[in-house]
Amino acid sequence: MCSELAGEKRQFGHRARLVLTPAQIRLMDGQAHAARTMWNCLHDWWTMLPKGQRSLAAADAAIRQARKEIDWLGVLPAQAGQAVLKTYFQAWKNCSDGRAEAPNFKARLRTVMSVDIPQGRDLNIRRVHRRWGMVNIPKVGRVRFRWTKDLPVGKQADSENRITGARLVKDALGWHIAFRVQTRQAKPEPHQGPDIGIDAGVNLPLALSDGNHQDHARPPRLPDGKADRDKWLNLQEKAKLLDLERRAAQRKQHRGRGEKTSRRLQHTYDQIKQLRAKATRRAVDWQHKTTTGIAQQYGTVVVEALTITSMVKSAKGTIEEPGKNVAQKSGLNRSISQEAWGRTVTMLTYKTARCGGTLHKVPAPGTSLRCSACGLTTAGSREDQATFVCKNPDCGWFGNADWNAARNILHLYRIGLVAIPAAGRAVVRRTRGAKPATAR
């Protein structure tokens, strides 16, 4: 009884790839288009009504009436339609709370195709093979999916460990199912591993303060010095992608202004998306494996508090004030986006908590310019993107620039951010009219 009370409820998602027949693909595509159309109809109905007449019950009645009058909306299961309504209602609630923008119209080409299955009991999941499982999808039938993780199904399922629902999502590689899993696990003991500082870079993806750097062995630059746009693809895939991009550009020239995209051009676009999606999956797989190893080995992980959206802004400027080194900045932005630093930090956050560790963030300014040996910032020490040589005559420490930054990040955490040199000290703003602590 004590162990059950000490456990904590945990919810996570598991995504698996579905194996569908052409007929099943058409059925699921129809459901996804119906769900998107229902969202758009609901959005128009909601925005046209006066605020006093908007309610969840009235929206539910409108959806039921629409499913009776419009035949092709009936391909969407009733529970999936209710999930669309709840998602839309929650979107407005998030907007009123200031957590998100107002919901908007969902365009056909710019919207991810998805269908929600809100109740887990409708799935009827069974494992039929070491690598395969079967799941029931409403109005589609039994479908195979890749079994890559043990799920609480059958005798392993109970009130505390079960699948509460799923979501069907389509990307460039086909349809996938994302299970919503709820489990109760014992609260992990505090991790007794060492502290580690991590600096995310471009030349060195993850530099660790103890020298145990994590590299995916994919150079960010080509031999001619240009940024590698597709570092997660092999040479044959890169050549194929370049050929497809040229083919798409050639076919696009024959399309007039306002004309519909031809099937051949759309097929070329789909092939390009498939290669891009394959590169993304390889990057995510490397991130998962790397962050899991870090969370299991180290007790305290310290990273920089980066504002990535500001770091990847374009340098084009305006016509009156054009930017400088626009091409170089564009290549750097592309490399930063491919490394996906924010996703790495997100993975480290929940994985360290799962292993009993903690994750902390420290101010980023000055960590890459300050020497980790003497603690001084000397002009010219950062010779290039990958080399740091301290120009202080009394120091002379040299090494990888990202490794130097990782050592500084860990040092900032250990000193508690109280003795940071002026070049790297975070600016602490106080309320207007408040006196400094020394004057009180």
CSV table of C-alpha atoms in Angstrom, one decimal:
chain,number,residue,atom,x,y,z
A,1,MET,CA,0.0,0.0,0.0
A,2,CYS,CA,2.8,2.4,0.8
A,3,SER,CA,4.5,1.7,-2.5
A,4,GLU,CA,1.3,2.5,-4.4
A,5,LEU,CA,0.9,5.8,-2.6
A,6,ALA,CA,4.5,6.7,-3.2
A,7,GLY,CA,4.1,6.1,-6.9
A,8,GLU,CA,3.3,8.9,-9.3
A,9,LYS,CA,1.0,9.0,-12.3
A,10,ARG,CA,2.8,9.4,-15.6
A,11,GLN,CA,1.3,10.1,-19.0
A,12,PHE,CA,3.3,9.8,-22.2
A,13,GLY,CA,2.8,9.1,-25.9
A,14,HIS,CA,4.1,6.3,-28.1
A,15,ARG,CA,4.1,6.7,-31.8
A,16,ALA,CA,4.0,3.7,-34.2
A,17,ARG,CA,3.7,3.3,-37.9
A,18,LEU,CA,0.6,1.8,-39.4
A,19,VAL,CA,0.5,-0.7,-42.3
A,20,LEU,CA,-2.6,0.1,-44.4
A,21,THR,CA,-4.1,-1.2,-47.6
A,22,PRO,CA,-5.0,1.3,-50.3
A,23,ALA,CA,-8.7,1.0,-49.3
A,24,GLN,CA,-7.9,1.7,-45.7
A,25,ILE,CA,-5.8,4.7,-46.7
A,26,ARG,CA,-8.7,6.2,-48.6
A,27,LEU,CA,-11.0,5.7,-45.6
A,28,MET,CA,-8.6,7.4,-43.2
A,29,ASP,CA,-7.9,10.2,-45.6
A,30,GLY,CA,-11.7,10.8,-45.9
A,31,GLN,CA,-12.0,10.9,-42.1
A,32,ALA,CA,-9.1,13.4,-41.8
A,33,HIS,CA,-10.7,15.7,-44.4
A,34,ALA,CA,-14.1,15.4,-42.7
A,35,ALA,CA,-12.5,16.3,-39.3
A,36,ARG,CA,-10.8,19.4,-40.9
A,37,THR,CA,-14.0,20.5,-42.6
A,38,MET,CA,-15.9,20.0,-39.3
A,39,TRP,CA,-13.4,22.3,-37.6
A,40,ASN,CA,-13.8,25.0,-40.3
A,41,CYS,CA,-17.6,24.8,-40.2
A,42,LEU,CA,-17.6,25.0,-36.4
A,43,HIS,CA,-15.2,28.0,-36.6
A,44,ASP,CA,-17.6,29.8,-38.9
A,45,TRP,CA,-20.6,29.0,-36.8
A,46,TRP,CA,-18.9,30.0,-33.6
A,47,THR,CA,-17.6,33.4,-34.9
A,48,MET,CA,-20.9,34.4,-36.5
A,49,LEU,CA,-22.9,33.9,-33.3
A,50,PRO,CA,-23.1,36.6,-30.7
A,51,LYS,CA,-21.1,35.9,-27.6
A,52,GLY,CA,-24.1,35.4,-25.5
A,53,GLN,CA,-25.3,32.4,-27.6
A,54,ARG,CA,-22.0,30.6,-27.7
A,55,SER,CA,-22.0,27.4,-25.6
A,56,LEU,CA,-20.7,23.9,-25.7
A,57,ALA,CA,-24.2,22.4,-25.8
A,58,ALA,CA,-25.2,24.6,-28.7
A,59,ALA,CA,-22.1,23.6,-30.6
A,60,ASP,CA,-22.7,20.0,-29.9
A,61,ALA,CA,-26.2,20.3,-31.3
A,62,ALA,CA,-24.9,22.0,-34.4
A,63,ILE,CA,-22.4,19.2,-35.0
A,64,ARG,CA,-25.1,16.5,-34.7
A,65,GLN,CA,-27.3,18.4,-37.2
A,66,ALA,CA,-24.5,18.8,-39.6
A,67,ARG,CA,-23.7,15.1,-39.5
A,68,LYS,CA,-27.3,14.3,-40.4
A,69,GLU,CA,-27.6,16.8,-43.3
A,70,ILE,CA,-24.1,16.3,-44.8
A,71,ASP,CA,-23.5,12.7,-45.9
A,72,TRP,CA,-19.7,12.8,-46.3
A,73,LEU,CA,-19.3,14.2,-42.8
A,74,GLY,CA,-20.7,10.9,-41.5
A,75,VAL,CA,-17.5,9.1,-42.4
A,76,LEU,CA,-16.0,10.6,-39.3
A,77,PRO,CA,-16.9,8.6,-36.2
A,78,ALA,CA,-19.1,10.4,-33.7
A,79,GLN,CA,-16.5,10.3,-30.9
A,80,ALA,CA,-13.9,11.8,-33.3
A,81,GLY,CA,-16.4,14.6,-34.0
A,82,GLN,CA,-16.8,15.2,-30.3
A,83,ALA,CA,-13.0,15.4,-30.0
A,84,VAL,CA,-12.9,18.1,-32.7
A,85,LEU,CA,-15.4,20.1,-30.6
A,86,LYS,CA,-13.5,19.7,-27.4
A,87,THR,CA,-10.2,20.6,-29.1
A,88,TYR,CA,-11.8,23.8,-30.6
A,89,PHE,CA,-13.4,24.7,-27.2
A,90,GLN,CA,-10.0,24.3,-25.5
A,91,ALA,CA,-8.3,26.4,-28.1
A,92,TRP,CA,-10.6,29.3,-27.3
A,93,LYS,CA,-9.9,28.7,-23.6
A,94,ASN,CA,-6.2,28.8,-24.1
A,95,CYS,CA,-6.6,32.0,-26.1
A,96,SER,CA,-8.6,33.7,-23.3
A,97,ASP,CA,-6.0,32.6,-20.8
A,98,GLY,CA,-3.2,34.2,-22.9
A,99,ARG,CA,-1.4,30.9,-23.6
A,100,ALA,CA,-2.1,30.8,-27.4
A,101,GLU,CA,-3.5,32.8,-30.2
A,102,ALA,CA,-7.1,32.5,-31.4
A,103,PRO,CA,-8.0,29.4,-33.4
A,104,ASN,CA,-8.2,30.0,-37.1
A,105,PHE,CA,-9.3,28.4,-40.4
A,106,LYS,CA,-7.5,25.2,-41.3
A,107,ALA,CA,-6.3,25.2,-44.9
A,108,ARG,CA,-6.2,21.9,-46.9
A,109,LEU,CA,-2.6,22.0,-47.9
A,110,ARG,CA,-1.1,23.5,-44.8
A,111,THR,CA,-2.8,21.4,-42.1
A,112,VAL,CA,-1.6,18.1,-40.8
A,113,MET,CA,-4.2,15.4,-41.4
A,114,SER,CA,-5.2,13.8,-38.2
A,115,VAL,CA,-8.1,12.0,-36.5
A,116,ASP,CA,-8.6,11.6,-32.8
A,117,ILE,CA,-9.8,8.4,-31.0
A,118,PRO,CA,-10.7,9.6,-27.5
A,119,GLN,CA,-11.5,6.3,-25.9
A,120,GLY,CA,-8.9,3.6,-25.4
A,121,ARG,CA,-11.4,0.8,-25.1
A,122,ASP,CA,-12.3,1.2,-28.8
A,123,LEU,CA,-8.8,0.3,-29.9
A,124,ASN,CA,-8.8,-3.3,-28.8
A,125,ILE,CA,-5.0,-3.7,-29.1
A,126,ARG,CA,-3.4,-7.1,-29.4
A,127,ARG,CA,0.1,-8.2,-29.9
A,128,VAL,CA,0.3,-10.8,-32.6
A,129,HIS,CA,4.0,-11.0,-33.3
A,130,ARG,CA,7.3,-9.9,-31.8
A,131,ARG,CA,7.4,-7.0,-34.1
A,132,TRP,CA,3.7,-6.4,-35.0
A,133,GLY,CA,0.5,-5.5,-33.2
A,134,MET,CA,-3.1,-5.1,-34.2
A,135,VAL,CA,-5.3,-2.2,-33.4
A,136,ASN,CA,-9.0,-1.5,-34.2
A,137,ILE,CA,-9.7,1.9,-35.9
A,138,PRO,CA,-13.4,2.9,-35.9
A,139,LYS,CA,-14.9,2.7,-39.4
A,140,VAL,CA,-11.6,1.4,-40.9
A,141,GLY,CA,-11.2,-2.0,-39.2
A,142,ARG,CA,-8.2,-4.0,-37.9
A,143,VAL,CA,-4.8,-2.5,-38.8
A,144,ARG,CA,-1.3,-3.7,-38.2
A,145,PHE,CA,1.3,-1.4,-36.6
A,146,ARG,CA,5.0,-1.8,-35.7
A,147,TRP,CA,5.4,-3.0,-32.1
A,148,THR,CA,8.5,-1.2,-30.8
A,149,LYS,CA,7.6,-0.7,-27.2
A,150,ASP,CA,5.7,-2.7,-24.6
A,151,LEU,CA,2.2,-1.3,-24.0
A,152,PRO,CA,-0.1,-1.9,-21.1
A,153,VAL,CA,-2.6,-4.1,-23.0
A,154,GLY,CA,-4.4,-7.3,-22.2
A,155,LYS,CA,-3.5,-8.8,-18.7
A,156,GLN,CA,-1.0,-6.0,-18.2
A,157,ALA,CA,-3.7,-3.3,-18.3
A,158,ASP,CA,-5.6,-2.1,-15.2
A,159,SER,CA,-7.1,1.1,-13.8
A,160,GLU,CA,-3.6,2.6,-13.3
A,161,ASN,CA,-1.8,1.3,-16.3
A,162,ARG,CA,-3.7,1.6,-19.5
A,163,ILE,CA,-4.1,3.3,-22.9
A,164,THR,CA,-6.5,6.2,-22.6
A,165,GLY,CA,-6.8,7.0,-26.3
A,166,ALA,CA,-4.9,7.6,-29.5
A,167,ARG,CA,-4.5,10.0,-32.4
A,168,LEU,CA,-4.0,9.2,-36.1
A,169,VAL,CA,-1.5,11.4,-37.8
A,170,LYS,CA,-0.3,11.5,-41.4
A,171,ASP,CA,3.0,12.8,-42.5
A,172,ALA,CA,5.2,12.4,-45.6
A,173,LEU,CA,6.0,8.7,-44.7
A,174,GLY,CA,2.3,7.7,-44.2
A,175,TRP,CA,-0.2,7.2,-41.4
A,176,HIS,CA,1.0,6.8,-37.8
A,177,ILE,CA,-0.9,6.2,-34.6
A,178,ALA,CA,0.1,8.0,-31.4
A,179,PHE,CA,-1.1,6.1,-28.3
A,180,ARG,CA,-1.8,8.0,-25.1
A,181,VAL,CA,-0.5,5.9,-22.3
A,182,GLN,CA,-1.2,6.4,-18.6
A,183,THR,CA,1.0,4.5,-16.0
A,184,ARG,CA,1.8,4.7,-12.3
A,185,GLN,CA,5.4,4.3,-11.4
A,186,ALA,CA,7.4,4.5,-8.2
A,187,LYS,CA,8.9,7.9,-7.6
A,188,PRO,CA,12.6,7.7,-8.7
A,189,GLU,CA,15.3,8.0,-6.1
A,190,PRO,CA,17.5,11.1,-6.3
A,191,HIS,CA,20.2,10.6,-9.0
A,192,GLN,CA,23.7,10.4,-7.4
A,193,GLY,CA,25.5,11.0,-10.7
A,194,PRO,CA,27.9,13.9,-11.3
A,195,ASP,CA,27.0,17.3,-12.5
A,196,ILE,CA,27.5,18.2,-16.2
A,197,GLY,CA,27.4,21.3,-18.3
A,198,ILE,CA,26.2,21.1,-21.9
A,199,ASP,CA,26.7,23.5,-24.7
A,200,ALA,CA,24.8,23.0,-27.9
A,201,GLY,CA,26.8,23.9,-31.0
A,202,VAL,CA,26.9,23.6,-34.7
A,203,ASN,CA,30.3,22.0,-35.3
A,204,LEU,CA,30.0,19.9,-32.1
A,205,PRO,CA,26.3,19.1,-31.5
A,206,LEU,CA,26.6,18.6,-27.7
A,207,ALA,CA,29.8,19.5,-25.9
A,208,LEU,CA,30.0,18.2,-22.4
A,209,SER,CA,32.1,19.8,-19.7
A,210,ASP,CA,33.8,16.5,-18.8
A,211,GLY,CA,35.0,16.0,-22.4
A,212,ASN,CA,32.5,13.2,-23.2
A,213,HIS,CA,31.2,15.0,-26.2
A,214,GLN,CA,28.2,13.7,-28.2
A,215,ASP,CA,28.7,13.9,-32.0
A,216,HIS,CA,26.5,12.4,-34.7
A,217,ALA,CA,29.5,12.2,-37.1
A,218,ARG,CA,27.8,14.4,-39.7
A,219,PRO,CA,29.8,17.5,-40.7
A,220,PRO,CA,27.8,20.7,-40.8
A,221,ARG,CA,30.0,22.0,-43.7
A,222,LEU,CA,30.7,20.5,-47.1
A,223,PRO,CA,34.3,20.3,-48.5
A,224,ASP,CA,33.7,23.6,-50.4
A,225,GLY,CA,32.8,25.4,-47.1
A,226,LYS,CA,29.1,25.7,-47.7
A,227,ALA,CA,26.5,24.6,-45.1
A,228,ASP,CA,25.2,21.1,-45.5
A,229,ARG,CA,21.4,21.4,-45.9
A,230,ASP,CA,20.7,17.7,-45.6
A,231,LYS,CA,23.3,16.4,-43.2
A,232,TRP,CA,21.1,13.4,-42.1
A,233,LEU,CA,20.9,12.0,-45.7
A,234,ASN,CA,23.6,9.8,-47.3
A,235,LEU,CA,25.2,10.7,-50.6
A,236,GLN,CA,22.8,8.8,-52.7
A,237,GLU,CA,19.8,10.4,-51.0
A,238,LYS,CA,21.3,13.8,-51.3
A,239,ALA,CA,21.8,13.3,-55.1
A,240,LYS,CA,18.2,12.1,-55.4
A,241,LEU,CA,16.9,15.1,-53.4
A,242,LEU,CA,18.9,17.5,-55.7
A,243,ASP,CA,17.5,15.8,-58.8
A,244,LEU,CA,14.0,16.1,-57.4
A,245,GLU,CA,14.4,19.7,-56.5
A,246,ARG,CA,15.6,20.5,-60.0
A,247,ARG,CA,12.8,18.5,-61.6
A,248,ALA,CA,10.2,20.4,-59.4
A,249,ALA,CA,11.7,23.8,-60.4
A,250,GLN,CA,11.6,22.8,-64.1
A,251,ARG,CA,8.0,21.6,-63.9
A,252,LYS,CA,7.0,24.7,-62.0
A,253,GLN,CA,8.1,26.9,-64.8
A,254,HIS,CA,5.4,25.5,-67.1
A,255,ARG,CA,2.6,26.2,-64.6
A,256,GLY,CA,0.8,29.4,-65.3
A,257,ARG,CA,-0.1,31.9,-62.6
A,258,GLY,CA,-3.1,30.7,-60.7
A,259,GLU,CA,-3.2,27.3,-62.4
A,260,LYS,CA,-3.6,24.1,-60.3
A,261,THR,CA,-0.5,22.1,-59.5
A,262,SER,CA,-0.2,19.1,-61.9
A,263,ARG,CA,-0.1,15.6,-60.6
A,264,ARG,CA,3.4,15.1,-61.7
A,265,LEU,CA,4.6,18.2,-59.8
A,266,GLN,CA,2.6,17.2,-56.7
A,267,HIS,CA,4.2,13.7,-56.9
A,268,THR,CA,7.6,15.3,-57.0
A,269,TYR,CA,6.8,17.4,-54.0
A,270,ASP,CA,5.7,14.3,-52.1
A,271,GLN,CA,9.0,12.6,-52.9
A,272,ILE,CA,10.9,15.6,-51.6
A,273,LYS,CA,8.8,15.5,-48.4
A,274,GLN,CA,9.5,11.9,-47.9
A,275,LEU,CA,13.3,12.4,-48.0
A,276,ARG,CA,12.9,15.4,-45.6
A,277,ALA,CA,10.8,13.3,-43.2
A,278,LYS,CA,13.4,10.5,-43.3
A,279,ALA,CA,16.1,13.0,-42.3
A,280,THR,CA,14.0,14.3,-39.5
A,281,ARG,CA,13.3,10.8,-38.1
A,282,ARG,CA,17.1,10.1,-38.1
A,283,ALA,CA,17.8,13.3,-36.2
A,284,VAL,CA,15.0,12.6,-33.6
A,285,ASP,CA,16.3,9.0,-33.2
A,286,TRP,CA,19.8,10.3,-32.4
A,287,GLN,CA,18.5,12.9,-30.0
A,288,HIS,CA,16.4,10.3,-28.1
A,289,LYS,CA,19.3,7.9,-27.8
A,290,THR,CA,21.8,10.6,-26.8
A,291,THR,CA,19.6,12.4,-24.2
A,292,THR,CA,18.6,9.0,-22.7
A,293,GLY,CA,22.3,8.2,-22.1
A,294,ILE,CA,23.0,11.6,-20.6
A,295,ALA,CA,19.9,11.4,-18.2
A,296,GLN,CA,21.0,7.9,-17.0
A,297,GLN,CA,24.6,8.9,-16.5
A,298,TYR,CA,24.4,12.4,-14.9
A,299,GLY,CA,22.4,13.6,-11.9
A,300,THR,CA,22.4,17.3,-12.7
A,301,VAL,CA,22.3,18.7,-16.2
A,302,VAL,CA,23.0,22.4,-16.8
A,303,VAL,CA,22.2,24.1,-20.1
A,304,GLU,CA,22.0,27.6,-21.5
A,305,ALA,CA,18.8,29.6,-21.5
A,306,LEU,CA,18.8,30.2,-25.2
A,307,THR,CA,16.3,32.3,-27.2
A,308,ILE,CA,16.5,30.2,-30.4
A,309,THR,CA,13.8,32.2,-32.2
A,310,SER,CA,15.9,35.3,-32.0
A,311,MET,CA,19.1,33.5,-32.9
A,312,VAL,CA,17.7,32.2,-36.3
A,313,LYS,CA,16.2,35.5,-37.4
A,314,SER,CA,17.1,36.6,-41.0
A,315,ALA,CA,19.8,39.2,-41.6
A,316,LYS,CA,18.3,40.5,-44.8
A,317,GLY,CA,17.2,43.8,-43.3
A,318,THR,CA,15.3,46.3,-45.3
A,319,ILE,CA,15.8,48.2,-48.6
A,320,GLU,CA,16.9,51.3,-46.7
A,321,GLU,CA,19.2,49.3,-44.4
A,322,PRO,CA,20.2,46.1,-46.1
A,323,GLY,CA,21.8,43.4,-43.9
A,324,LYS,CA,25.4,42.2,-44.0
A,325,ASN,CA,26.7,38.7,-44.6
A,326,VAL,CA,23.2,37.5,-45.4
A,327,ALA,CA,24.3,34.3,-47.1
A,328,GLN,CA,26.5,33.3,-44.1
A,329,LYS,CA,23.8,34.1,-41.6
A,330,SER,CA,21.3,32.0,-43.7
A,331,GLY,CA,23.6,29.0,-43.6
A,332,LEU,CA,24.1,29.4,-39.8
A,333,ASN,CA,20.3,29.6,-39.3
A,334,ARG,CA,19.8,26.5,-41.3
A,335,SER,CA,22.5,24.6,-39.3
A,336,ILE,CA,20.9,25.7,-36.0
A,337,SER,CA,17.4,24.6,-37.1
A,338,GLN,CA,18.7,21.2,-38.2
A,339,GLU,CA,20.3,20.6,-34.8
A,340,ALA,CA,17.0,21.4,-33.1
A,341,TRP,CA,18.4,22.6,-29.8
A,342,GLY,CA,15.0,23.3,-28.2
A,343,ARG,CA,13.9,19.7,-28.8
A,344,THR,CA,17.1,18.4,-27.2
A,345,VAL,CA,16.4,20.5,-24.1
A,346,THR,CA,12.8,19.3,-23.9
A,347,MET,CA,13.9,15.7,-24.0
A,348,LEU,CA,16.5,16.3,-21.3
A,349,THR,CA,13.9,17.9,-19.1
A,350,TYR,CA,11.5,15.0,-18.8
A,351,LYS,CA,14.2,12.3,-19.1
A,352,THR,CA,16.3,13.7,-16.2
A,353,ALA,CA,13.1,14.0,-14.1
A,354,ARG,CA,12.2,10.4,-14.9
A,355,CYS,CA,15.7,9.2,-13.8
A,356,GLY,CA,15.6,11.2,-10.6
A,357,GLY,CA,17.9,14.0,-11.9
A,358,THR,CA,17.4,17.7,-12.4
A,359,LEU,CA,17.9,20.2,-15.2
A,360,HIS,CA,19.0,23.8,-14.7
A,361,LYS,CA,19.4,26.7,-17.1
A,362,VAL,CA,21.9,29.5,-16.7
A,363,PRO,CA,22.3,32.8,-18.6
A,364,ALA,CA,23.9,32.4,-22.0
A,365,PRO,CA,25.7,35.7,-22.6
A,366,GLY,CA,29.5,35.4,-22.4
A,367,THR,CA,29.8,31.7,-22.0
A,368,SER,CA,31.5,31.2,-25.4
A,369,LEU,CA,33.8,34.2,-25.1
A,370,ARG,CA,35.0,33.8,-21.5
A,371,CYS,CA,38.0,31.6,-20.7
A,372,SER,CA,37.0,28.6,-18.5
A,373,ALA,CA,40.5,28.4,-17.0
A,374,CYS,CA,41.2,32.0,-15.9
A,375,GLY,CA,37.7,33.4,-16.0
A,376,LEU,CA,38.6,36.4,-18.1
A,377,THR,CA,37.2,37.6,-21.4
A,378,THR,CA,40.0,38.7,-23.7
A,379,ALA,CA,39.4,40.1,-27.2
A,380,GLY,CA,40.3,37.7,-30.0
A,381,SER,CA,40.2,34.5,-27.9
A,382,ARG,CA,37.4,33.0,-30.0
A,383,GLU,CA,39.5,32.5,-33.1
A,384,ASP,CA,36.8,30.7,-35.2
A,385,GLN,CA,33.7,28.7,-34.7
A,386,ALA,CA,35.5,25.7,-33.2
A,387,THR,CA,38.7,27.1,-31.7
A,388,PHE,CA,39.3,29.0,-28.5
A,389,VAL,CA,42.7,30.3,-27.5
A,390,CYS,CA,42.9,32.5,-24.4
A,391,LYS,CA,44.8,35.7,-25.2
A,392,ASN,CA,45.5,36.4,-21.6
A,393,PRO,CA,49.3,36.4,-21.2
A,394,ASP,CA,49.0,34.7,-17.8
A,395,CYS,CA,46.8,31.9,-19.1
A,396,GLY,CA,47.0,30.7,-22.7
A,397,TRP,CA,44.5,27.9,-22.4
A,398,PHE,CA,43.3,26.5,-25.7
A,399,GLY,CA,40.7,23.9,-26.7
A,400,ASN,CA,37.4,23.5,-28.5
A,401,ALA,CA,35.2,26.5,-28.2
A,402,ASP,CA,32.1,24.6,-27.4
A,403,TRP,CA,33.9,22.6,-24.7
A,404,ASN,CA,35.1,25.9,-23.2
A,405,ALA,CA,31.5,27.1,-23.1
A,406,ALA,CA,30.3,23.9,-21.5
A,407,ARG,CA,32.9,24.3,-18.7
A,408,ASN,CA,31.7,27.9,-18.2
A,409,ILE,CA,28.0,26.8,-18.1
A,410,LEU,CA,28.8,24.2,-15.3
A,411,HIS,CA,30.8,26.8,-13.4
A,412,LEU,CA,27.9,29.3,-13.5
A,413,TYR,CA,25.7,26.7,-11.9
A,414,ARG,CA,28.2,25.8,-9.2
A,415,ILE,CA,28.8,29.3,-8.1
A,416,GLY,CA,25.1,30.1,-8.0
A,417,LEU,CA,25.4,33.0,-10.5
A,418,VAL,CA,26.8,35.4,-7.9
A,419,ALA,CA,30.3,35.8,-9.1
A,420,ILE,CA,29.9,36.1,-12.8
A,421,PRO,CA,32.4,38.6,-14.5
A,422,ALA,CA,30.8,41.7,-15.9
A,423,ALA,CA,31.1,40.5,-19.5
A,424,GLY,CA,28.8,37.5,-18.8
A,425,ARG,CA,26.7,38.7,-16.0
A,426,ALA,CA,22.9,38.5,-16.6
A,427,VAL,CA,21.1,41.8,-16.3
A,428,VAL,CA,18.7,41.8,-13.4
A,429,ARG,CA,16.0,44.4,-13.8
A,430,ARG,CA,14.1,45.7,-10.8
A,431,THR,CA,10.8,47.4,-10.6
A,432,ARG,CA,10.8,51.1,-11.3
A,433,GLY,CA,11.1,53.0,-8.0
A,434,ALA,CA,12.5,50.0,-6.0
A,435,LYS,CA,15.8,50.7,-4.3
A,436,PRO,CA,18.8,48.5,-4.6
A,437,ALA,CA,19.4,46.0,-1.8
A,438,THR,CA,22.5,47.9,-0.6
A,439,ALA,CA,20.4,51.1,-0.1
A,440,ARG,CA,17.6,49.5,1.9
